[in-house]
Short mmCIF file of C-alpha atoms in Angstrom, two decimals:
data_model
loop_
_atom_site.label_atom_id
_atom_site.label_comp_id
_atom_site.label_asym_id
_atom_site.label_seq_id
_atom_site.Cartn_x
_atom_site.Cartn_y
_atom_site.Cartn_z
CA MET A 1 -40.56 -70.14 17.13
CA SER A 2 -43.59 -68.20 17.44
CA LEU A 3 -43.33 -65.15 19.65
CA PHE A 4 -46.85 -66.36 20.66
CA ARG A 5 -46.40 -70.28 21.13
CA THR A 6 -48.48 -70.75 24.63
CA LYS A 7 -48.94 -74.20 26.34
CA SER A 8 -52.35 -75.37 27.22
CA ILE A 9 -53.18 -75.56 30.16
CA GLU A 10 -53.10 -78.88 30.91
CA GLU A 11 -49.40 -79.14 30.15
CA LEU A 12 -49.24 -76.08 32.92
CA ILE A 13 -50.95 -77.99 35.78
CA ARG A 14 -48.31 -81.29 34.44
CA THR A 15 -45.66 -79.10 34.22
CA SER A 16 -46.32 -77.91 38.04
CA GLN A 17 -46.81 -81.61 39.64
CA SER A 18 -43.79 -82.99 38.25
CA GLY A 19 -39.66 -81.98 38.88
CA GLN A 20 -39.84 -79.55 41.83
CA THR A 21 -43.16 -79.20 43.52
CA LEU A 22 -44.58 -77.46 46.11
CA LYS A 23 -45.72 -78.19 49.22
CA LYS A 24 -49.98 -78.16 49.07
CA SER A 25 -50.66 -76.59 52.74
CA LEU A 26 -52.88 -73.08 52.20
CA GLY A 27 -57.32 -73.10 52.94
CA THR A 28 -59.56 -69.85 52.13
CA PHE A 29 -58.60 -68.54 55.85
CA ASP A 30 -54.68 -68.16 54.91
CA LEU A 31 -55.36 -67.02 51.29
CA THR A 32 -57.95 -64.52 53.11
CA MET A 33 -55.66 -63.30 55.36
CA LEU A 34 -52.03 -63.38 52.50
CA GLY A 35 -55.03 -60.80 50.87
CA ILE A 36 -55.41 -58.65 53.70
CA GLY A 37 -51.57 -59.22 54.53
CA ALA A 38 -50.85 -57.79 51.14
CA ILE A 39 -53.36 -54.79 51.18
CA VAL A 40 -53.75 -53.32 54.43
CA GLY A 41 -50.87 -52.23 55.61
CA THR A 42 -49.36 -48.60 53.52
CA GLY A 43 -52.04 -47.98 51.47
CA ILE A 44 -54.35 -46.84 54.72
CA PHE A 45 -51.59 -45.98 57.59
CA VAL A 46 -49.23 -43.40 55.17
CA LEU A 47 -51.12 -43.04 51.33
CA THR A 48 -54.57 -41.67 53.10
CA GLY A 49 -53.02 -38.70 54.64
CA LYS A 50 -51.23 -38.14 50.75
CA GLY A 51 -54.53 -38.46 48.89
CA ALA A 52 -56.64 -36.48 50.91
CA LEU A 53 -54.59 -33.64 49.83
CA THR A 54 -54.91 -34.77 46.54
CA ALA A 55 -59.14 -36.04 47.03
CA GLY A 56 -60.37 -33.73 50.06
CA PRO A 57 -62.58 -35.50 51.63
CA ALA A 58 -63.77 -36.70 48.12
CA LEU A 59 -60.99 -40.07 48.64
CA ILE A 60 -63.80 -41.79 49.84
CA LEU A 61 -64.40 -41.51 45.88
CA SER A 62 -60.40 -42.45 44.44
CA PHE A 63 -61.18 -45.69 47.17
CA ILE A 64 -64.15 -46.58 45.58
CA LEU A 65 -62.49 -46.41 41.66
CA ALA A 66 -59.72 -47.62 42.20
CA GLY A 67 -61.80 -50.43 43.98
CA LEU A 68 -63.51 -50.97 41.16
CA ALA A 69 -60.09 -50.89 39.22
CA CYS A 70 -59.41 -53.82 41.43
CA ALA A 71 -62.69 -55.49 41.90
CA PHE A 72 -63.59 -56.09 38.20
CA ALA A 73 -59.82 -57.46 37.65
CA ALA A 74 -60.78 -60.00 40.67
CA LEU A 75 -63.12 -61.03 38.88
CA CYS A 76 -60.91 -61.97 35.75
CA TYR A 77 -57.62 -63.60 38.47
CA ALA A 78 -60.33 -65.85 40.57
CA GLU A 79 -61.90 -66.94 36.85
CA PHE A 80 -57.73 -68.27 35.83
CA SER A 81 -56.71 -69.35 39.49
CA SER A 82 -59.02 -71.46 40.19
CA MET A 83 -58.53 -72.93 36.39
CA ILE A 84 -55.08 -73.07 36.56
CA PRO A 85 -53.53 -73.47 39.96
CA VAL A 86 -49.87 -72.66 38.99
CA SER A 87 -47.72 -70.28 40.73
CA GLY A 88 -46.64 -67.52 38.88
CA SER A 89 -49.75 -65.14 38.59
CA VAL A 90 -51.15 -63.20 35.90
CA TYR A 91 -47.86 -64.33 34.65
CA THR A 92 -48.65 -68.11 33.62
CA TYR A 93 -52.75 -66.93 33.01
CA SER A 94 -50.39 -65.22 29.62
CA TYR A 95 -48.60 -67.87 28.56
CA ALA A 96 -51.62 -69.74 28.59
CA THR A 97 -53.23 -67.33 26.28
CA LEU A 98 -52.22 -64.73 25.03
CA GLY A 99 -48.17 -66.30 23.80
CA GLU A 100 -45.05 -66.55 25.38
CA PHE A 101 -43.50 -63.78 24.50
CA ILE A 102 -46.68 -61.31 25.80
CA ALA A 103 -46.10 -63.50 29.26
CA TRP A 104 -42.69 -62.30 29.39
CA ILE A 105 -43.65 -58.58 29.60
CA ILE A 106 -45.57 -59.01 31.73
CA GLY A 107 -43.84 -61.36 34.21
CA TRP A 108 -40.54 -58.95 33.71
CA ASP A 109 -43.34 -55.83 34.27
CA LEU A 110 -44.09 -58.23 37.38
CA ILE A 111 -39.97 -58.87 38.99
CA LEU A 112 -40.60 -55.23 38.91
CA GLU A 113 -43.92 -53.55 40.10
CA TYR A 114 -42.94 -56.45 43.40
CA ALA A 115 -39.94 -55.86 43.99
CA LEU A 116 -40.39 -52.11 43.61
CA ALA A 117 -43.50 -52.56 46.17
CA ILE A 118 -41.00 -54.34 49.09
CA CYS A 119 -38.35 -51.68 48.80
CA ALA A 120 -41.12 -49.01 49.27
CA VAL A 121 -42.79 -50.67 52.52
CA ALA A 122 -39.02 -51.75 53.70
CA VAL A 123 -39.02 -47.57 53.97
CA GLY A 124 -41.70 -46.73 55.31
CA TRP A 125 -41.68 -49.82 57.84
CA SER A 126 -38.23 -48.75 59.12
CA GLY A 127 -39.70 -44.73 59.38
CA TYR A 128 -42.78 -46.72 61.59
CA PHE A 129 -39.98 -48.51 63.24
CA GLN A 130 -37.45 -45.56 64.35
CA SER A 131 -40.51 -43.59 65.84
CA LEU A 132 -42.18 -46.48 67.97
CA LEU A 133 -38.83 -46.67 69.10
CA LYS A 134 -38.04 -43.76 70.48
CA GLY A 135 -41.59 -42.62 72.03
CA ILE A 136 -40.42 -46.36 74.13
CA THR A 137 -36.89 -45.78 74.45
CA GLY A 138 -35.77 -42.36 73.50
CA TRP A 139 -33.57 -44.03 71.67
CA ASP A 140 -32.13 -43.35 68.01
CA VAL A 141 -31.30 -45.05 65.41
CA PRO A 142 -27.86 -43.05 64.17
CA THR A 143 -28.41 -40.50 61.63
CA VAL A 144 -26.14 -42.00 58.85
CA LEU A 145 -27.49 -45.78 59.54
CA SER A 146 -31.80 -44.22 59.56
CA ALA A 147 -32.06 -43.65 55.95
CA ALA A 148 -30.49 -43.60 52.71
CA PRO A 149 -27.63 -41.38 50.62
CA GLY A 150 -29.92 -38.35 50.53
CA ALA A 151 -33.22 -39.67 51.67
CA VAL A 152 -33.20 -36.68 54.58
CA PRO A 153 -32.31 -32.78 53.41
CA HIS A 154 -29.17 -30.80 55.29
CA GLU A 155 -28.62 -34.79 57.32
CA THR A 156 -25.68 -36.71 56.34
CA THR A 157 -27.21 -40.61 55.85
CA TYR A 158 -25.54 -43.43 54.17
CA PHE A 159 -27.67 -46.67 54.41
CA ASN A 160 -30.90 -47.14 55.08
CA LEU A 161 -29.98 -49.90 58.26
CA PRO A 162 -33.59 -50.65 59.53
CA ALA A 163 -35.04 -51.33 56.37
CA PHE A 164 -32.38 -53.56 54.93
CA LEU A 165 -33.15 -55.61 58.27
CA ILE A 166 -36.72 -56.48 58.17
CA VAL A 167 -36.36 -57.26 54.88
CA MET A 168 -33.84 -60.18 55.83
CA LEU A 169 -36.51 -61.41 58.70
CA VAL A 170 -38.60 -61.54 55.69
CA ALA A 171 -36.27 -63.70 53.61
CA PHE A 172 -35.61 -66.11 56.38
CA LEU A 173 -38.81 -65.79 57.28
CA LEU A 174 -40.05 -67.50 53.90
CA SER A 175 -37.51 -69.19 53.43
CA ARG A 176 -38.29 -71.34 56.24
CA GLY A 177 -41.74 -73.01 54.46
CA VAL A 178 -44.68 -70.86 53.23
CA LYS A 179 -47.50 -73.14 56.11
CA GLU A 180 -44.66 -71.37 58.54
CA SER A 181 -44.73 -67.73 57.15
CA PRO A 182 -48.97 -67.58 57.00
CA ARG A 183 -49.22 -68.48 60.81
CA VAL A 184 -46.16 -65.13 61.27
CA ASN A 185 -48.26 -63.40 58.43
CA ASN A 186 -52.17 -63.98 59.75
CA ILE A 187 -51.41 -63.64 63.80
CA MET A 188 -50.06 -59.53 62.54
CA VAL A 189 -53.24 -58.92 60.29
CA VAL A 190 -55.14 -59.92 63.45
CA VAL A 191 -53.21 -57.73 65.81
CA LYS A 192 -53.18 -54.61 62.91
CA ILE A 193 -56.82 -54.99 62.06
CA ALA A 194 -57.96 -54.93 65.34
CA VAL A 195 -55.98 -51.67 65.32
CA VAL A 196 -57.79 -50.21 63.10
CA LEU A 197 -61.43 -51.32 64.46
CA LEU A 198 -60.65 -50.15 67.65
CA PHE A 199 -59.52 -46.35 66.01
CA ILE A 200 -63.02 -46.83 64.12
CA ILE A 201 -64.22 -46.82 67.34
CA VAL A 202 -62.62 -45.04 69.01
CA GLY A 203 -62.38 -41.46 66.33
CA PHE A 204 -65.98 -42.50 65.43
CA ARG A 205 -67.36 -40.31 68.08
CA PHE A 206 -64.40 -37.17 66.88
CA VAL A 207 -66.08 -36.63 63.39
CA LYS A 208 -66.88 -33.61 62.73
CA PRO A 209 -68.92 -33.35 60.11
CA GLU A 210 -67.79 -29.41 58.67
CA ASN A 211 -64.66 -30.48 57.68
CA TRP A 212 -66.11 -33.03 54.93
CA GLN A 213 -66.94 -29.49 53.97
CA PRO A 214 -66.38 -29.02 50.83
CA PHE A 215 -66.18 -32.48 50.31
CA MET A 216 -64.80 -31.99 46.67
CA PRO A 217 -62.67 -29.17 46.99
CA PHE A 218 -59.91 -30.35 43.48
CA GLY A 219 -63.07 -31.41 41.27
CA PHE A 220 -63.16 -34.44 39.73
CA SER A 221 -59.15 -34.36 39.05
CA GLY A 222 -58.64 -34.36 42.10
CA VAL A 223 -60.65 -37.36 42.84
CA PHE A 224 -58.71 -38.74 39.66
CA GLN A 225 -55.65 -38.38 40.63
CA ALA A 226 -55.30 -39.31 44.05
CA ALA A 227 -57.24 -42.86 42.91
CA ALA A 228 -54.34 -43.14 40.96
CA LEU A 229 -51.99 -43.02 43.93
CA VAL A 230 -53.66 -44.26 46.45
CA PHE A 231 -54.77 -47.84 43.47
CA PHE A 232 -51.36 -48.55 45.27
CA ALA A 233 -53.03 -49.38 48.18
CA TYR A 234 -54.96 -52.39 46.79
CA ILE A 235 -52.33 -54.00 45.11
CA GLY A 236 -52.03 -57.28 47.35
CA PHE A 237 -54.51 -59.02 46.06
CA ASP A 238 -53.11 -60.69 43.39
CA ALA A 239 -50.30 -62.04 45.31
CA VAL A 240 -53.24 -64.13 46.63
CA SER A 241 -53.66 -65.98 43.01
CA SER A 242 -49.20 -66.76 43.56
CA ALA A 243 -50.33 -69.14 46.14
CA ALA A 244 -52.10 -70.99 43.45
CA GLU A 245 -49.80 -74.03 43.55
CA GLU A 246 -49.66 -74.31 47.65
CA ALA A 247 -53.77 -73.97 47.54
CA LYS A 248 -55.38 -77.00 49.12
CA ASN A 249 -58.28 -76.89 47.37
CA PRO A 250 -57.18 -73.77 44.34
CA ALA A 251 -61.03 -74.13 42.90
CA ARG A 252 -62.55 -73.07 45.93
CA ASP A 253 -59.89 -71.28 48.14
CA LEU A 254 -58.95 -69.29 45.81
CA PRO A 255 -62.07 -67.27 44.25
CA ARG A 256 -62.87 -66.88 47.97
CA GLY A 257 -59.42 -65.63 49.02
CA ILE A 258 -59.23 -63.27 46.44
CA ILE A 259 -63.12 -61.34 46.89
CA TYR A 260 -63.01 -61.95 50.40
CA SER A 261 -59.87 -59.81 51.24
CA LEU A 262 -60.82 -57.36 48.33
CA THR A 263 -64.07 -56.76 50.22
CA ILE A 264 -62.74 -56.15 53.53
CA CYS A 265 -60.14 -54.09 52.69
CA THR A 266 -62.29 -51.57 50.34
CA ALA A 267 -65.02 -51.43 53.25
CA LEU A 268 -62.02 -50.29 55.95
CA TYR A 269 -60.39 -48.18 53.48
CA ILE A 270 -63.72 -45.49 53.28
CA ILE A 271 -64.12 -45.82 56.64
CA VAL A 272 -61.43 -45.06 57.68
CA THR A 273 -61.17 -42.49 55.60
CA LEU A 274 -64.87 -41.08 56.36
CA ILE A 275 -63.29 -40.81 60.45
CA MET A 276 -60.23 -39.61 59.83
CA THR A 277 -61.48 -36.14 57.25
CA GLY A 278 -63.83 -35.88 59.30
CA ILE A 279 -61.54 -35.64 62.77
CA VAL A 280 -58.43 -32.89 60.51
CA PRO A 281 -59.41 -31.18 58.44
CA PHE A 282 -57.69 -31.87 54.85
CA PRO A 283 -54.46 -29.53 54.63
CA GLN A 284 -53.96 -30.12 57.97
CA PHE A 285 -52.07 -33.02 56.11
CA GLN A 286 -49.77 -32.05 54.01
CA GLY A 287 -46.13 -33.27 55.10
CA ILE A 288 -48.03 -36.11 56.80
CA ASP A 289 -46.41 -39.88 56.90
CA HIS A 290 -48.70 -41.10 59.84
CA PRO A 291 -52.27 -39.53 59.43
CA ILE A 292 -53.75 -41.62 61.74
CA SER A 293 -51.70 -41.40 64.64
CA LEU A 294 -52.30 -37.10 63.76
CA ALA A 295 -56.41 -37.58 63.97
CA LEU A 296 -55.63 -39.17 66.89
CA GLN A 297 -53.80 -36.45 68.20
CA VAL A 298 -56.11 -33.91 67.72
CA ALA A 299 -58.88 -35.90 68.87
CA GLY A 300 -56.80 -35.78 72.12
CA GLN A 301 -56.37 -40.18 72.25
CA ASP A 302 -52.54 -39.37 72.63
CA TRP A 303 -52.45 -42.05 74.47
CA PHE A 304 -54.10 -44.89 71.22
CA ALA A 305 -51.41 -43.03 68.70
CA GLY A 306 -48.96 -45.55 70.09
CA PHE A 307 -51.06 -48.64 69.42
CA VAL A 308 -51.41 -47.16 66.27
CA ASP A 309 -47.63 -46.96 65.48
CA LEU A 310 -47.63 -50.90 66.59
CA GLY A 311 -50.16 -51.92 64.34
CA ALA A 312 -48.65 -49.60 60.92
CA ILE A 313 -45.13 -51.70 61.78
CA LEU A 314 -47.02 -55.16 62.29
CA GLY A 315 -49.22 -54.17 58.55
CA ILE A 316 -46.34 -52.75 57.20
CA THR A 317 -44.64 -56.79 57.96
CA THR A 318 -47.84 -58.34 56.16
CA VAL A 319 -46.94 -56.13 53.45
CA LEU A 320 -43.43 -56.59 52.64
CA ILE A 321 -44.74 -60.79 53.31
CA VAL A 322 -46.75 -61.60 50.86
CA MET A 323 -44.92 -59.61 48.25
CA THR A 324 -41.58 -61.47 48.73
CA TYR A 325 -43.83 -63.58 48.67
CA GLY A 326 -45.00 -64.16 45.32
CA GLN A 327 -42.13 -62.14 44.03
CA THR A 328 -40.42 -65.67 44.53
CA ARG A 329 -43.08 -67.71 42.91
CA ILE A 330 -43.23 -65.02 39.95
CA SER A 331 -39.53 -65.83 38.81
CA PHE A 332 -40.06 -69.61 40.30
CA ALA A 333 -42.68 -69.95 37.98
CA MET A 334 -40.42 -68.06 34.69
CA SER A 335 -37.30 -70.14 36.16
CA ARG A 336 -39.23 -72.98 35.95
CA ASP A 337 -40.27 -72.70 31.74
CA GLY A 338 -36.20 -72.23 31.94
CA LEU A 339 -36.98 -68.24 31.13
CA LEU A 340 -34.76 -67.47 34.04
CA PRO A 341 -31.48 -69.17 35.23
CA LYS A 342 -32.27 -72.67 36.77
CA MET A 343 -31.53 -71.53 40.45
CA PHE A 344 -34.70 -69.37 40.81
CA SER A 345 -36.92 -73.01 40.71
CA THR A 346 -34.59 -75.12 42.59
CA VAL A 347 -36.33 -75.80 46.00
CA HIS A 348 -35.25 -76.71 49.11
CA PRO A 349 -35.13 -80.03 50.52
CA LYS A 350 -36.02 -79.40 53.46
CA TYR A 351 -38.32 -76.66 53.65
CA LYS A 352 -39.64 -77.50 49.91
CA THR A 353 -39.49 -73.61 49.42
CA PRO A 354 -37.01 -71.66 46.48
CA TYR A 355 -35.05 -71.03 49.21
CA GLY A 356 -32.11 -69.48 46.54
CA SER A 357 -34.69 -67.26 44.72
CA THR A 358 -36.11 -66.26 48.08
CA TRP A 359 -32.75 -65.16 49.52
CA LEU A 360 -31.45 -63.51 46.69
CA VAL A 361 -34.84 -61.00 45.87
CA GLY A 362 -34.23 -60.37 49.76
CA ILE A 363 -30.20 -59.17 49.78
CA ILE A 364 -30.94 -57.27 46.98
CA CYS A 365 -34.22 -55.18 47.63
CA GLY A 366 -32.68 -55.13 51.10
CA LEU A 367 -29.46 -53.35 49.64
CA VAL A 368 -32.52 -50.98 47.51
CA ALA A 369 -34.50 -49.81 50.41
CA GLY A 370 -31.02 -49.55 52.17
CA PHE A 371 -29.42 -47.28 49.43
CA VAL A 372 -32.15 -45.41 47.24
CA PRO A 373 -34.93 -42.53 48.61
CA LEU A 374 -37.39 -44.75 46.74
CA ASP A 375 -40.27 -41.10 45.98
CA THR A 376 -41.82 -42.92 43.34
CA LEU A 377 -42.34 -46.13 44.58
CA ALA A 378 -46.09 -45.78 44.33
CA GLU A 379 -46.52 -44.66 40.72
CA LEU A 380 -43.88 -47.08 39.35
CA THR A 381 -45.62 -49.72 41.52
CA ASN A 382 -48.90 -49.07 40.24
CA ILE A 383 -48.05 -48.25 36.28
CA GLY A 384 -46.54 -52.39 36.55
CA THR A 385 -49.28 -53.66 37.86
CA LEU A 386 -52.45 -52.13 36.30
CA ALA A 387 -50.17 -53.74 32.92
CA ALA A 388 -51.02 -56.94 34.93
CA PHE A 389 -54.48 -56.31 35.51
CA SER A 390 -55.16 -55.51 31.43
CA LEU A 391 -53.16 -58.26 30.41
CA ILE A 392 -55.28 -60.60 32.90
CA SER A 393 -58.54 -59.26 31.64
CA ILE A 394 -57.90 -59.47 28.23
CA SER A 395 -57.31 -62.89 28.71
CA VAL A 396 -60.89 -64.10 29.97
CA ILE A 397 -62.04 -62.81 27.18
CA ILE A 398 -59.36 -64.42 24.40
CA LEU A 399 -59.35 -67.87 26.44
CA ARG A 400 -63.32 -68.00 26.24
CA LYS A 401 -62.80 -67.15 22.81
CA LYS A 402 -60.66 -70.10 22.18
CA GLN A 403 -62.13 -72.55 25.00
CA PRO A 404 -65.89 -71.69 25.75
CA ASN A 405 -66.64 -75.72 27.14
CA LEU A 406 -63.24 -75.43 29.35
CA LYS A 407 -64.12 -76.42 32.44
CA ARG A 408 -64.05 -73.39 34.78
CA ALA A 409 -64.14 -73.78 38.63
CA PHE A 410 -65.80 -69.68 38.95
CA ARG A 411 -66.47 -67.73 35.82
CA VAL A 412 -66.94 -63.86 35.11
CA PRO A 413 -70.23 -62.97 35.30
CA LEU A 414 -71.49 -60.71 31.64
CA VAL A 415 -68.35 -61.82 29.62
CA PRO A 416 -67.03 -59.90 27.47
CA LEU A 417 -68.40 -56.58 29.83
CA LEU A 418 -66.41 -56.98 32.35
CA PRO A 419 -63.72 -57.61 31.48
CA THR A 420 -63.73 -54.46 29.42
CA LEU A 421 -64.74 -52.78 32.25
CA ALA A 422 -61.58 -53.92 33.95
CA VAL A 423 -59.06 -53.15 30.93
CA LEU A 424 -61.22 -49.56 30.39
CA PHE A 425 -60.41 -48.51 34.84
CA CYS A 426 -57.17 -49.51 34.57
CA LEU A 427 -55.93 -47.58 31.48
CA PHE A 428 -57.48 -44.88 32.66
CA LEU A 429 -55.83 -45.06 35.71
CA MET A 430 -53.01 -45.58 33.95
CA VAL A 431 -53.42 -42.20 32.27
CA GLN A 432 -53.19 -40.35 35.48
CA LEU A 433 -49.82 -41.43 36.64
CA LYS A 434 -46.76 -38.98 35.90
CA TRP A 435 -44.84 -39.02 33.14
CA GLN A 436 -41.28 -39.65 34.03
CA THR A 437 -42.57 -43.19 36.12
CA TRP A 438 -44.23 -43.89 32.25
CA THR A 439 -40.44 -43.24 30.87
CA PHE A 440 -38.82 -45.60 33.98
CA PHE A 441 -41.50 -47.88 32.95
CA LEU A 442 -40.78 -48.10 29.09
CA ILE A 443 -37.11 -48.28 29.75
CA TRP A 444 -37.61 -51.81 32.23
CA LEU A 445 -39.64 -53.15 29.30
CA VAL A 446 -36.98 -51.95 26.95
CA VAL A 447 -34.23 -53.53 29.05
CA GLY A 448 -36.34 -56.03 29.42
CA LEU A 449 -37.00 -57.56 25.57
CA PHE A 450 -32.88 -57.76 25.70
CA VAL A 451 -32.99 -60.55 28.12
CA TYR A 452 -35.84 -62.49 26.26
CA PHE A 453 -33.98 -61.97 23.45
CA GLY A 454 -30.63 -62.69 23.91
CA TYR A 455 -31.43 -65.27 27.24
CA SER A 456 -34.77 -66.64 27.29
CA ARG A 457 -36.44 -66.82 23.84
CA LYS A 458 -33.32 -70.21 23.39
CA ARG A 459 -33.56 -71.47 26.60
CA SER A 460 -37.08 -71.44 26.59
CA LYS A 461 -38.87 -75.06 27.80
CA LEU A 462 -40.64 -74.72 24.73
CA ASN A 463 -38.83 -74.52 22.44
CA GLN A 464 -36.45 -76.64 23.30
CA GLN A 465 -39.82 -78.72 22.68
#
């Protein structure tokens, strides 16, 4: 059997509608909130400060550059997700266009991407939670249970208990049902967006334009490096496409959910960055993991800092929900195709969710977040996401040539120009990442090759046919 055997789009849809199926309960609003829930979190509350140290006030250009890469890829996602309303995101789309082997590689890549994102976000949540807990009650989490071993210099730490517990809570929510989870997500998204908007309203009065000078202190190289870092702030929108099989009207709702969430979040990032660097000279963000709170403190608005911490906790929680959701749906699709063990696609008879897979992902990611200090997770997550975006963009061009008359509810304009720009932007950002990131990524792909040829290729449903 060929390594590049493909599943027809008709077969993908037919498979999704037979046997183990997921409940269709999500509309445009739910999908948009799902995207915002994944995007607005660690990026706006943590990475804005780190990015400012690399690019200065020109960080807004970094966000625009990263946002353009996502925008071009988002159009490609929208075309595929409206045409193939099946769980699995870019993995499923690649299976229909580039073949099983490439689909396996990208699915394996997505497993790493989502797992690392879950762990990194959980560790960030733990830091904000401990800060807020101390500010309200004056009580500290015991040091030995406050961080992973070696994460805090000159301190003895064994396990990050808050990070583990929040991942377990998210796994519980998702295992109970997708409709209940978006309800919780929507509430938290509304709260954190309100906090961000209030920061904009309050902080605007304290902006000093002289703090934007020099605007580009490290030149374009700083802008490019910061773009490769803050790209992490955008990765959540592709999780919307993972919900394709559970959308009420995927042809209409999925493109809207993807594009609406990306547009809203890009605007928020640019405005918040301008206000934050306008209040605080960018060198003062050195060693700061709560840049928005710092800006308010410098502005003398300490009363609002607690609200920002609360908004950060809620924001990061929604990211955890969506990342865990996306992880389980990727493994669900790969298992249903025979490439992963059957337990990953087993649906709970009552809740209609991949129950076992959700808990397995939760336990593994919770333990990793508890035991491992994950300082380089943002870059490691980014390289996997950029690779996925490149492949989905290539897939649009290939499918347009292979099946030009196929019905598409949404069409990417200016093909092949816009998909080609998506690939070029993504490759450019990948080049900006550190060599250690590339090394880890390549090792993970090699492990994936052993798994595919040792297990998945023989057990593939296409191979059995």
